[in-house]
């Protein structure tokens, strides 16, 4: 996690071979997904559906990079 005045950048990693849930308290619905390594454009299995604005499901062996302002 990194922050600058008015913005926060979070990197979430899942090194396991199973989907993992994580909570990101305070993550607004306006957050921008900059990278999902599980996306099909990266030859991944596809992005996991987001459960709620602050509860995130990560695909196996993947990384998410999220920006919010």
PDB file of N, CA, C and O in Angstrom:
ATOM      1  N   UNK A   1       0.841  -1.156   0.000  1.00  0.00           N
ATOM      2  CA  UNK A   1       0.000   0.000   0.000  1.00  0.00           C
ATOM      3  C   UNK A   1       0.887   1.220   0.000  1.00  0.00           C
ATOM      4  O   UNK A   1       1.858   1.284   0.735  1.00  0.00           O
ATOM      5  N   UNK A   2       0.558   2.196  -0.842  1.00  0.00           N
ATOM      6  CA  UNK A   2       1.254   3.485  -0.928  1.00  0.00           C
ATOM      7  C   UNK A   2       0.195   4.573  -0.991  1.00  0.00           C
ATOM      8  O   UNK A   2      -0.890   4.361  -1.520  1.00  0.00           O
ATOM      9  N   UNK A   3       0.546   5.721  -0.469  1.00  0.00           N
ATOM     10  CA  UNK A   3      -0.406   6.819  -0.551  1.00  0.00           C
ATOM     11  C   UNK A   3       0.332   8.114  -0.858  1.00  0.00           C
ATOM     12  O   UNK A   3       1.528   8.245  -0.608  1.00  0.00           O
ATOM     13  N   UNK A   4      -0.397   9.017  -1.426  1.00  0.00           N
ATOM     14  CA  UNK A   4       0.043  10.367  -1.713  1.00  0.00           C
ATOM     15  C   UNK A   4      -1.148  11.255  -1.402  1.00  0.00           C
ATOM     16  O   UNK A   4      -2.263  10.744  -1.266  1.00  0.00           O
ATOM     17  N   UNK A   5      -0.958  12.527  -1.271  1.00  0.00           N
ATOM     18  CA  UNK A   5      -2.108  13.382  -0.972  1.00  0.00           C
ATOM     19  C   UNK A   5      -3.267  13.122  -1.943  1.00  0.00           C
ATOM     20  O   UNK A   5      -3.118  13.260  -3.153  1.00  0.00           O
ATOM     21  N   UNK A   6      -4.369  12.663  -1.403  1.00  0.00           N
ATOM     22  CA  UNK A   6      -5.570  12.469  -2.206  1.00  0.00           C
ATOM     23  C   UNK A   6      -5.685  11.146  -2.936  1.00  0.00           C
ATOM     24  O   UNK A   6      -6.666  10.925  -3.636  1.00  0.00           O
ATOM     25  N   UNK A   7      -4.719  10.240  -2.807  1.00  0.00           N
ATOM     26  CA  UNK A   7      -4.850   8.945  -3.483  1.00  0.00           C
ATOM     27  C   UNK A   7      -4.103   7.839  -2.740  1.00  0.00           C
ATOM     28  O   UNK A   7      -3.146   8.098  -2.031  1.00  0.00           O
ATOM     29  N   UNK A   8      -4.594   6.625  -2.927  1.00  0.00           N
ATOM     30  CA  UNK A   8      -4.021   5.436  -2.301  1.00  0.00           C
ATOM     31  C   UNK A   8      -3.895   4.357  -3.364  1.00  0.00           C
ATOM     32  O   UNK A   8      -4.797   4.165  -4.183  1.00  0.00           O
ATOM     33  N   UNK A   9      -2.782   3.655  -3.362  1.00  0.00           N
ATOM     34  CA  UNK A   9      -2.539   2.547  -4.285  1.00  0.00           C
ATOM     35  C   UNK A   9      -2.344   1.280  -3.454  1.00  0.00           C
ATOM     36  O   UNK A   9      -1.550   1.276  -2.509  1.00  0.00           O
ATOM     37  N   UNK A  10      -3.081   0.234  -3.788  1.00  0.00           N
ATOM     38  CA  UNK A  10      -2.991  -1.035  -3.062  1.00  0.00           C
ATOM     39  C   UNK A  10      -2.654  -2.144  -4.042  1.00  0.00           C
ATOM     40  O   UNK A  10      -3.243  -2.219  -5.132  1.00  0.00           O
ATOM     41  N   UNK A  11      -1.744  -3.013  -3.646  1.00  0.00           N
ATOM     42  CA  UNK A  11      -1.410  -4.219  -4.413  1.00  0.00           C
ATOM     43  C   UNK A  11      -1.799  -5.413  -3.560  1.00  0.00           C
ATOM     44  O   UNK A  11      -1.346  -5.542  -2.419  1.00  0.00           O
ATOM     45  N   UNK A  12      -2.645  -6.270  -4.101  1.00  0.00           N
ATOM     46  CA  UNK A  12      -3.081  -7.482  -3.405  1.00  0.00           C
ATOM     47  C   UNK A  12      -2.532  -8.684  -4.155  1.00  0.00           C
ATOM     48  O   UNK A  12      -2.713  -8.794  -5.370  1.00  0.00           O
ATOM     49  N   UNK A  13      -1.869  -9.579  -3.436  1.00  0.00           N
ATOM     50  CA  UNK A  13      -1.256 -10.760  -4.033  1.00  0.00           C
ATOM     51  C   UNK A  13      -1.886 -12.016  -3.470  1.00  0.00           C
ATOM     52  O   UNK A  13      -2.144 -12.101  -2.268  1.00  0.00           O
ATOM     53  N   UNK A  14      -2.129 -12.987  -4.322  1.00  0.00           N
ATOM     54  CA  UNK A  14      -2.561 -14.316  -3.902  1.00  0.00           C
ATOM     55  C   UNK A  14      -1.553 -15.311  -4.467  1.00  0.00           C
ATOM     56  O   UNK A  14      -1.542 -15.577  -5.663  1.00  0.00           O
ATOM     57  N   UNK A  15      -0.712 -15.847  -3.599  1.00  0.00           N
ATOM     58  CA  UNK A  15       0.306 -16.803  -4.025  1.00  0.00           C
ATOM     59  C   UNK A  15      -0.162 -18.249  -3.904  1.00  0.00           C
ATOM     60  O   UNK A  15       0.581 -19.163  -4.218  1.00  0.00           O
ATOM     61  N   UNK A  16      -1.405 -18.452  -3.446  1.00  0.00           N
ATOM     62  CA  UNK A  16      -1.916 -19.816  -3.272  1.00  0.00           C
ATOM     63  C   UNK A  16      -2.535 -20.334  -4.568  1.00  0.00           C
ATOM     64  O   UNK A  16      -2.719 -19.592  -5.530  1.00  0.00           O
ATOM     65  N   UNK A  17      -2.910 -21.585  -4.568  1.00  0.00           N
ATOM     66  CA  UNK A  17      -3.555 -22.202  -5.732  1.00  0.00           C
ATOM     67  C   UNK A  17      -5.077 -22.223  -5.600  1.00  0.00           C
ATOM     68  O   UNK A  17      -5.766 -22.842  -6.391  1.00  0.00           O
ATOM     69  N   UNK A  18      -5.614 -21.516  -4.589  1.00  0.00           N
ATOM     70  CA  UNK A  18      -7.057 -21.409  -4.377  1.00  0.00           C
ATOM     71  C   UNK A  18      -7.468 -19.941  -4.391  1.00  0.00           C
ATOM     72  O   UNK A  18      -6.663 -19.058  -4.102  1.00  0.00           O
ATOM     73  N   UNK A  19      -8.746 -19.705  -4.701  1.00  0.00           N
ATOM     74  CA  UNK A  19      -9.271 -18.346  -4.593  1.00  0.00           C
ATOM     75  C   UNK A  19      -9.198 -17.918  -3.130  1.00  0.00           C
ATOM     76  O   UNK A  19      -9.368 -18.735  -2.229  1.00  0.00           O
ATOM     77  N   UNK A  20      -8.933 -16.638  -2.911  1.00  0.00           N
ATOM     78  CA  UNK A  20      -8.859 -16.101  -1.559  1.00  0.00           C
ATOM     79  C   UNK A  20      -9.721 -14.851  -1.458  1.00  0.00           C
ATOM     80  O   UNK A  20      -9.780 -14.053  -2.390  1.00  0.00           O
ATOM     81  N   UNK A  21     -10.377 -14.694  -0.308  1.00  0.00           N
ATOM     82  CA  UNK A  21     -11.169 -13.504  -0.024  1.00  0.00           C
ATOM     83  C   UNK A  21     -10.330 -12.567   0.829  1.00  0.00           C
ATOM     84  O   UNK A  21      -9.586 -13.020   1.692  1.00  0.00           O
ATOM     85  N   UNK A  22     -10.472 -11.291   0.605  1.00  0.00           N
ATOM     86  CA  UNK A  22      -9.826 -10.295   1.464  1.00  0.00           C
ATOM     87  C   UNK A  22     -10.755  -9.102   1.616  1.00  0.00           C
ATOM     88  O   UNK A  22     -11.547  -8.799   0.723  1.00  0.00           O
ATOM     89  N   UNK A  23     -10.664  -8.472   2.752  1.00  0.00           N
ATOM     90  CA  UNK A  23     -11.444  -7.269   3.020  1.00  0.00           C
ATOM     91  C   UNK A  23     -10.524  -6.057   2.950  1.00  0.00           C
ATOM     92  O   UNK A  23      -9.414  -6.085   3.481  1.00  0.00           O
ATOM     93  N   UNK A  24     -10.999  -5.023   2.286  1.00  0.00           N
ATOM     94  CA  UNK A  24     -10.272  -3.755   2.196  1.00  0.00           C
ATOM     95  C   UNK A  24     -11.212  -2.691   2.745  1.00  0.00           C
ATOM     96  O   UNK A  24     -11.977  -2.086   1.987  1.00  0.00           O
ATOM     97  N   UNK A  25     -11.184  -2.488   4.073  1.00  0.00           N
ATOM     98  CA  UNK A  25     -12.102  -1.513   4.673  1.00  0.00           C
ATOM     99  C   UNK A  25     -11.897  -0.122   4.087  1.00  0.00           C
ATOM    100  O   UNK A  25     -10.769   0.317   3.868  1.00  0.00           O
ATOM    101  N   UNK A  26     -12.999   0.534   3.814  1.00  0.00           N
ATOM    102  CA  UNK A  26     -12.942   1.893   3.298  1.00  0.00           C
ATOM    103  C   UNK A  26     -12.746   2.011   1.800  1.00  0.00           C
ATOM    104  O   UNK A  26     -12.689   3.114   1.272  1.00  0.00           O
ATOM    105  N   UNK A  27     -12.631   0.884   1.103  1.00  0.00           N
ATOM    106  CA  UNK A  27     -12.447   0.929  -0.349  1.00  0.00           C
ATOM    107  C   UNK A  27     -13.727   1.460  -0.994  1.00  0.00           C
ATOM    108  O   UNK A  27     -14.778   0.842  -0.888  1.00  0.00           O
ATOM    109  N   UNK A  28     -13.666   2.612  -1.655  1.00  0.00           N
ATOM    110  CA  UNK A  28     -14.882   3.183  -2.238  1.00  0.00           C
ATOM    111  C   UNK A  28     -15.263   2.480  -3.551  1.00  0.00           C
ATOM    112  O   UNK A  28     -14.433   1.861  -4.204  1.00  0.00           O
ATOM    113  N   UNK A  29     -16.523   2.598  -3.899  1.00  0.00           N
ATOM    114  CA  UNK A  29     -16.996   2.028  -5.161  1.00  0.00           C
ATOM    115  C   UNK A  29     -16.344   2.695  -6.362  1.00  0.00           C
ATOM    116  O   UNK A  29     -16.333   2.136  -7.449  1.00  0.00           O
ATOM    117  N   UNK A  30     -15.794   3.861  -6.177  1.00  0.00           N
ATOM    118  CA  UNK A  30     -15.149   4.591  -7.268  1.00  0.00           C
ATOM    119  C   UNK A  30     -13.690   4.178  -7.474  1.00  0.00           C
ATOM    120  O   UNK A  30     -13.015   4.740  -8.325  1.00  0.00           O
ATOM    121  N   UNK A  31     -13.213   3.212  -6.701  1.00  0.00           N
ATOM    122  CA  UNK A  31     -11.833   2.747  -6.861  1.00  0.00           C
ATOM    123  C   UNK A  31     -11.640   2.213  -8.274  1.00  0.00           C
ATOM    124  O   UNK A  31     -12.555   1.664  -8.897  1.00  0.00           O
ATOM    125  N   UNK A  32     -10.429   2.370  -8.782  1.00  0.00           N
ATOM    126  CA  UNK A  32     -10.113   1.977 -10.163  1.00  0.00           C
ATOM    127  C   UNK A  32      -9.196   0.756 -10.135  1.00  0.00           C
ATOM    128  O   UNK A  32      -8.139   0.793  -9.510  1.00  0.00           O
ATOM    129  N   UNK A  33      -9.596  -0.298 -10.814  1.00  0.00           N
ATOM    130  CA  UNK A  33      -8.759  -1.485 -10.944  1.00  0.00           C
ATOM    131  C   UNK A  33      -7.761  -1.231 -12.069  1.00  0.00           C
ATOM    132  O   UNK A  33      -8.133  -1.129 -13.232  1.00  0.00           O
ATOM    133  N   UNK A  34      -6.488  -1.090 -11.714  1.00  0.00           N
ATOM    134  CA  UNK A  34      -5.459  -0.804 -12.714  1.00  0.00           C
ATOM    135  C   UNK A  34      -4.928  -2.077 -13.362  1.00  0.00           C
ATOM    136  O   UNK A  34      -4.577  -2.072 -14.543  1.00  0.00           O
ATOM    137  N   UNK A  35      -4.833  -3.152 -12.585  1.00  0.00           N
ATOM    138  CA  UNK A  35      -4.297  -4.407 -13.113  1.00  0.00           C
ATOM    139  C   UNK A  35      -4.923  -5.579 -12.394  1.00  0.00           C
ATOM    140  O   UNK A  35      -5.004  -5.586 -11.156  1.00  0.00           O
ATOM    141  N   UNK A  36      -5.366  -6.565 -13.142  1.00  0.00           N
ATOM    142  CA  UNK A  36      -5.806  -7.857 -12.617  1.00  0.00           C
ATOM    143  C   UNK A  36      -5.085  -8.900 -13.444  1.00  0.00           C
ATOM    144  O   UNK A  36      -5.426  -9.133 -14.609  1.00  0.00           O
ATOM    145  N   UNK A  37      -4.066  -9.526 -12.874  1.00  0.00           N
ATOM    146  CA  UNK A  37      -3.263 -10.481 -13.650  1.00  0.00           C
ATOM    147  C   UNK A  37      -4.042 -11.729 -14.029  1.00  0.00           C
ATOM    148  O   UNK A  37      -3.606 -12.482 -14.898  1.00  0.00           O
ATOM    149  N   UNK A  38      -5.213 -11.952 -13.420  1.00  0.00           N
ATOM    150  CA  UNK A  38      -6.041 -13.106 -13.768  1.00  0.00           C
ATOM    151  C   UNK A  38      -6.942 -12.829 -14.977  1.00  0.00           C
ATOM    152  O   UNK A  38      -7.590 -13.735 -15.490  1.00  0.00           O
ATOM    153  N   UNK A  39      -6.963 -11.591 -15.445  1.00  0.00           N
ATOM    154  CA  UNK A  39      -7.817 -11.235 -16.584  1.00  0.00           C
ATOM    155  C   UNK A  39      -7.407 -12.025 -17.830  1.00  0.00           C
ATOM    156  O   UNK A  39      -6.245 -12.369 -18.009  1.00  0.00           O
ATOM    157  N   UNK A  40      -8.362 -12.285 -18.684  1.00  0.00           N
ATOM    158  CA  UNK A  40      -8.104 -13.077 -19.881  1.00  0.00           C
ATOM    159  C   UNK A  40      -7.115 -12.398 -20.825  1.00  0.00           C
ATOM    160  O   UNK A  40      -6.409 -13.077 -21.556  1.00  0.00           O
ATOM    161  N   UNK A  41      -7.036 -11.064 -20.787  1.00  0.00           N
ATOM    162  CA  UNK A  41      -6.072 -10.372 -21.658  1.00  0.00           C
ATOM    163  C   UNK A  41      -4.629 -10.720 -21.280  1.00  0.00           C
ATOM    164  O   UNK A  41      -3.720 -10.523 -22.074  1.00  0.00           O
ATOM    165  N   UNK A  42      -4.418 -11.252 -20.075  1.00  0.00           N
ATOM    166  CA  UNK A  42      -3.093 -11.689 -19.629  1.00  0.00           C
ATOM    167  C   UNK A  42      -3.000 -13.214 -19.646  1.00  0.00           C
ATOM    168  O   UNK A  42      -2.146 -13.787 -18.975  1.00  0.00           O
ATOM    169  N   UNK A  43      -3.906 -13.861 -20.367  1.00  0.00           N
ATOM    170  CA  UNK A  43      -3.991 -15.325 -20.441  1.00  0.00           C
ATOM    171  C   UNK A  43      -4.326 -15.962 -19.104  1.00  0.00           C
ATOM    172  O   UNK A  43      -3.960 -17.108 -18.839  1.00  0.00           O
ATOM    173  N   UNK A  44      -5.022 -15.224 -18.257  1.00  0.00           N
ATOM    174  CA  UNK A  44      -5.477 -15.755 -16.976  1.00  0.00           C
ATOM    175  C   UNK A  44      -6.838 -16.428 -17.120  1.00  0.00           C
ATOM    176  O   UNK A  44      -7.441 -16.409 -18.202  1.00  0.00           O
ATOM    177  N   UNK A  45      -7.350 -16.991 -16.023  1.00  0.00           N
ATOM    178  CA  UNK A  45      -8.645 -17.678 -16.061  1.00  0.00           C
ATOM    179  C   UNK A  45      -9.836 -16.735 -16.119  1.00  0.00           C
ATOM    180  O   UNK A  45     -10.965 -17.151 -16.340  1.00  0.00           O
ATOM    181  N   UNK A  46      -9.594 -15.458 -15.918  1.00  0.00           N
ATOM    182  CA  UNK A  46     -10.671 -14.471 -15.890  1.00  0.00           C
ATOM    183  C   UNK A  46     -10.772 -13.854 -14.515  1.00  0.00           C
ATOM    184  O   UNK A  46     -10.432 -14.475 -13.509  1.00  0.00           O
ATOM    185  N   UNK A  47     -11.213 -12.627 -14.470  1.00  0.00           N
ATOM    186  CA  UNK A  47     -11.342 -11.915 -13.197  1.00  0.00           C
ATOM    187  C   UNK A  47     -12.406 -12.553 -12.328  1.00  0.00           C
ATOM    188  O   UNK A  47     -13.427 -13.022 -12.831  1.00  0.00           O
ATOM    189  N   UNK A  48     -12.173 -12.545 -11.032  1.00  0.00           N
ATOM    190  CA  UNK A  48     -13.171 -13.053 -10.091  1.00  0.00           C
ATOM    191  C   UNK A  48     -14.235 -11.983  -9.882  1.00  0.00           C
ATOM    192  O   UNK A  48     -13.920 -10.792  -9.897  1.00  0.00           O
ATOM    193  N   UNK A  49     -15.476 -12.390  -9.691  1.00  0.00           N
ATOM    194  CA  UNK A  49     -16.516 -11.382  -9.438  1.00  0.00           C
ATOM    195  C   UNK A  49     -16.269 -10.708  -8.092  1.00  0.00           C
ATOM    196  O   UNK A  49     -15.867 -11.355  -7.132  1.00  0.00           O
ATOM    197  N   UNK A  50     -16.493  -9.396  -8.041  1.00  0.00           N
ATOM    198  CA  UNK A  50     -16.325  -8.668  -6.793  1.00  0.00           C
ATOM    199  C   UNK A  50     -17.552  -8.896  -5.934  1.00  0.00           C
ATOM    200  O   UNK A  50     -18.684  -8.744  -6.392  1.00  0.00           O
ATOM    201  N   UNK A  51     -17.358  -9.270  -4.683  1.00  0.00           N
ATOM    202  CA  UNK A  51     -18.457  -9.614  -3.791  1.00  0.00           C
ATOM    203  C   UNK A  51     -19.169  -8.381  -3.236  1.00  0.00           C
ATOM    204  O   UNK A  51     -20.373  -8.382  -3.054  1.00  0.00           O
ATOM    205  N   UNK A  52     -18.402  -7.350  -2.928  1.00  0.00           N
ATOM    206  CA  UNK A  52     -18.937  -6.080  -2.453  1.00  0.00           C
ATOM    207  C   UNK A  52     -17.821  -5.052  -2.645  1.00  0.00           C
ATOM    208  O   UNK A  52     -16.694  -5.436  -2.945  1.00  0.00           O
ATOM    209  N   UNK A  53     -18.112  -3.775  -2.436  1.00  0.00           N
ATOM    210  CA  UNK A  53     -17.055  -2.788  -2.660  1.00  0.00           C
ATOM    211  C   UNK A  53     -15.799  -3.021  -1.813  1.00  0.00           C
ATOM    212  O   UNK A  53     -14.699  -2.753  -2.261  1.00  0.00           O
ATOM    213  N   UNK A  54     -15.958  -3.549  -0.597  1.00  0.00           N
ATOM    214  CA  UNK A  54     -14.783  -3.714   0.260  1.00  0.00           C
ATOM    215  C   UNK A  54     -14.339  -5.178   0.423  1.00  0.00           C
ATOM    216  O   UNK A  54     -13.313  -5.440   1.038  1.00  0.00           O
ATOM    217  N   UNK A  55     -15.082  -6.128  -0.106  1.00  0.00           N
ATOM    218  CA  UNK A  55     -14.709  -7.552  -0.013  1.00  0.00           C
ATOM    219  C   UNK A  55     -14.331  -8.032  -1.406  1.00  0.00           C
ATOM    220  O   UNK A  55     -15.135  -8.011  -2.322  1.00  0.00           O
ATOM    221  N   UNK A  56     -13.091  -8.466  -1.550  1.00  0.00           N
ATOM    222  CA  UNK A  56     -12.543  -8.800  -2.859  1.00  0.00           C
ATOM    223  C   UNK A  56     -12.175 -10.277  -2.908  1.00  0.00           C
ATOM    224  O   UNK A  56     -11.626 -10.828  -1.954  1.00  0.00           O
ATOM    225  N   UNK A  57     -12.481 -10.912  -4.027  1.00  0.00           N
ATOM    226  CA  UNK A  57     -12.110 -12.300  -4.275  1.00  0.00           C
ATOM    227  C   UNK A  57     -10.956 -12.294  -5.266  1.00  0.00           C
ATOM    228  O   UNK A  57     -11.068 -11.744  -6.356  1.00  0.00           O
ATOM    229  N   UNK A  58      -9.846 -12.885  -4.866  1.00  0.00           N
ATOM    230  CA  UNK A  58      -8.664 -12.955  -5.729  1.00  0.00           C
ATOM    231  C   UNK A  58      -8.553 -14.344  -6.333  1.00  0.00           C
ATOM    232  O   UNK A  58      -8.698 -15.348  -5.626  1.00  0.00           O
ATOM    233  N   UNK A  59      -8.280 -14.385  -7.617  1.00  0.00           N
ATOM    234  CA  UNK A  59      -8.052 -15.658  -8.295  1.00  0.00           C
ATOM    235  C   UNK A  59      -6.715 -16.250  -7.819  1.00  0.00           C
ATOM    236  O   UNK A  59      -5.847 -15.530  -7.329  1.00  0.00           O
ATOM    237  N   UNK A  60      -6.537 -17.565  -7.982  1.00  0.00           N
ATOM    238  CA  UNK A  60      -5.270 -18.186  -7.592  1.00  0.00           C
ATOM    239  C   UNK A  60      -4.081 -17.575  -8.332  1.00  0.00           C
ATOM    240  O   UNK A  60      -4.196 -17.198  -9.498  1.00  0.00           O
ATOM    241  N   UNK A  61      -2.978 -17.466  -7.623  1.00  0.00           N
ATOM    242  CA  UNK A  61      -1.700 -17.004  -8.190  1.00  0.00           C
ATOM    243  C   UNK A  61      -1.868 -15.736  -9.025  1.00  0.00           C
ATOM    244  O   UNK A  61      -1.489 -15.669 -10.186  1.00  0.00           O
ATOM    245  N   UNK A  62      -2.455 -14.716  -8.410  1.00  0.00           N
ATOM    246  CA  UNK A  62      -2.731 -13.480  -9.143  1.00  0.00           C
ATOM    247  C   UNK A  62      -2.397 -12.256  -8.301  1.00  0.00           C
ATOM    248  O   UNK A  62      -2.150 -12.352  -7.097  1.00  0.00           O
ATOM    249  N   UNK A  63      -2.421 -11.110  -8.955  1.00  0.00           N
ATOM    250  CA  UNK A  63      -2.195  -9.824  -8.302  1.00  0.00           C
ATOM    251  C   UNK A  63      -3.241  -8.825  -8.800  1.00  0.00           C
ATOM    252  O   UNK A  63      -3.631  -8.857  -9.965  1.00  0.00           O
ATOM    253  N   UNK A  64      -3.714  -7.990  -7.878  1.00  0.00           N
ATOM    254  CA  UNK A  64      -4.601  -6.879  -8.220  1.00  0.00           C
ATOM    255  C   UNK A  64      -3.920  -5.587  -7.800  1.00  0.00           C
ATOM    256  O   UNK A  64      -3.325  -5.515  -6.723  1.00  0.00           O
ATOM    257  N   UNK A  65      -4.002  -4.577  -8.644  1.00  0.00           N
ATOM    258  CA  UNK A  65      -3.516  -3.245  -8.291  1.00  0.00           C
ATOM    259  C   UNK A  65      -4.703  -2.302  -8.392  1.00  0.00           C
ATOM    260  O   UNK A  65      -5.344  -2.207  -9.444  1.00  0.00           O
ATOM    261  N   UNK A  66      -5.004  -1.648  -7.279  1.00  0.00           N
ATOM    262  CA  UNK A  66      -6.207  -0.820  -7.168  1.00  0.00           C
ATOM    263  C   UNK A  66      -5.801   0.584  -6.748  1.00  0.00           C
ATOM    264  O   UNK A  66      -4.975   0.772  -5.857  1.00  0.00           O
ATOM    265  N   UNK A  67      -6.419   1.586  -7.390  1.00  0.00           N
ATOM    266  CA  UNK A  67      -6.188   2.996  -7.068  1.00  0.00           C
ATOM    267  C   UNK A  67      -7.495   3.610  -6.617  1.00  0.00           C
ATOM    268  O   UNK A  67      -8.543   3.374  -7.211  1.00  0.00           O
ATOM    269  N   UNK A  68      -7.425   4.370  -5.537  1.00  0.00           N
ATOM    270  CA  UNK A  68      -8.590   5.195  -5.207  1.00  0.00           C
ATOM    271  C   UNK A  68      -8.132   6.567  -4.809  1.00  0.00           C
ATOM    272  O   UNK A  68      -7.033   6.773  -4.359  1.00  0.00           O
ATOM    273  N   UNK A  69      -9.035   7.511  -5.079  1.00  0.00           N
ATOM    274  CA  UNK A  69      -8.745   8.935  -4.830  1.00  0.00           C
ATOM    275  C   UNK A  69      -9.736   9.487  -3.854  1.00  0.00           C
ATOM    276  O   UNK A  69     -10.803   9.074  -3.730  1.00  0.00           O
TER     277      UNK A  69
END
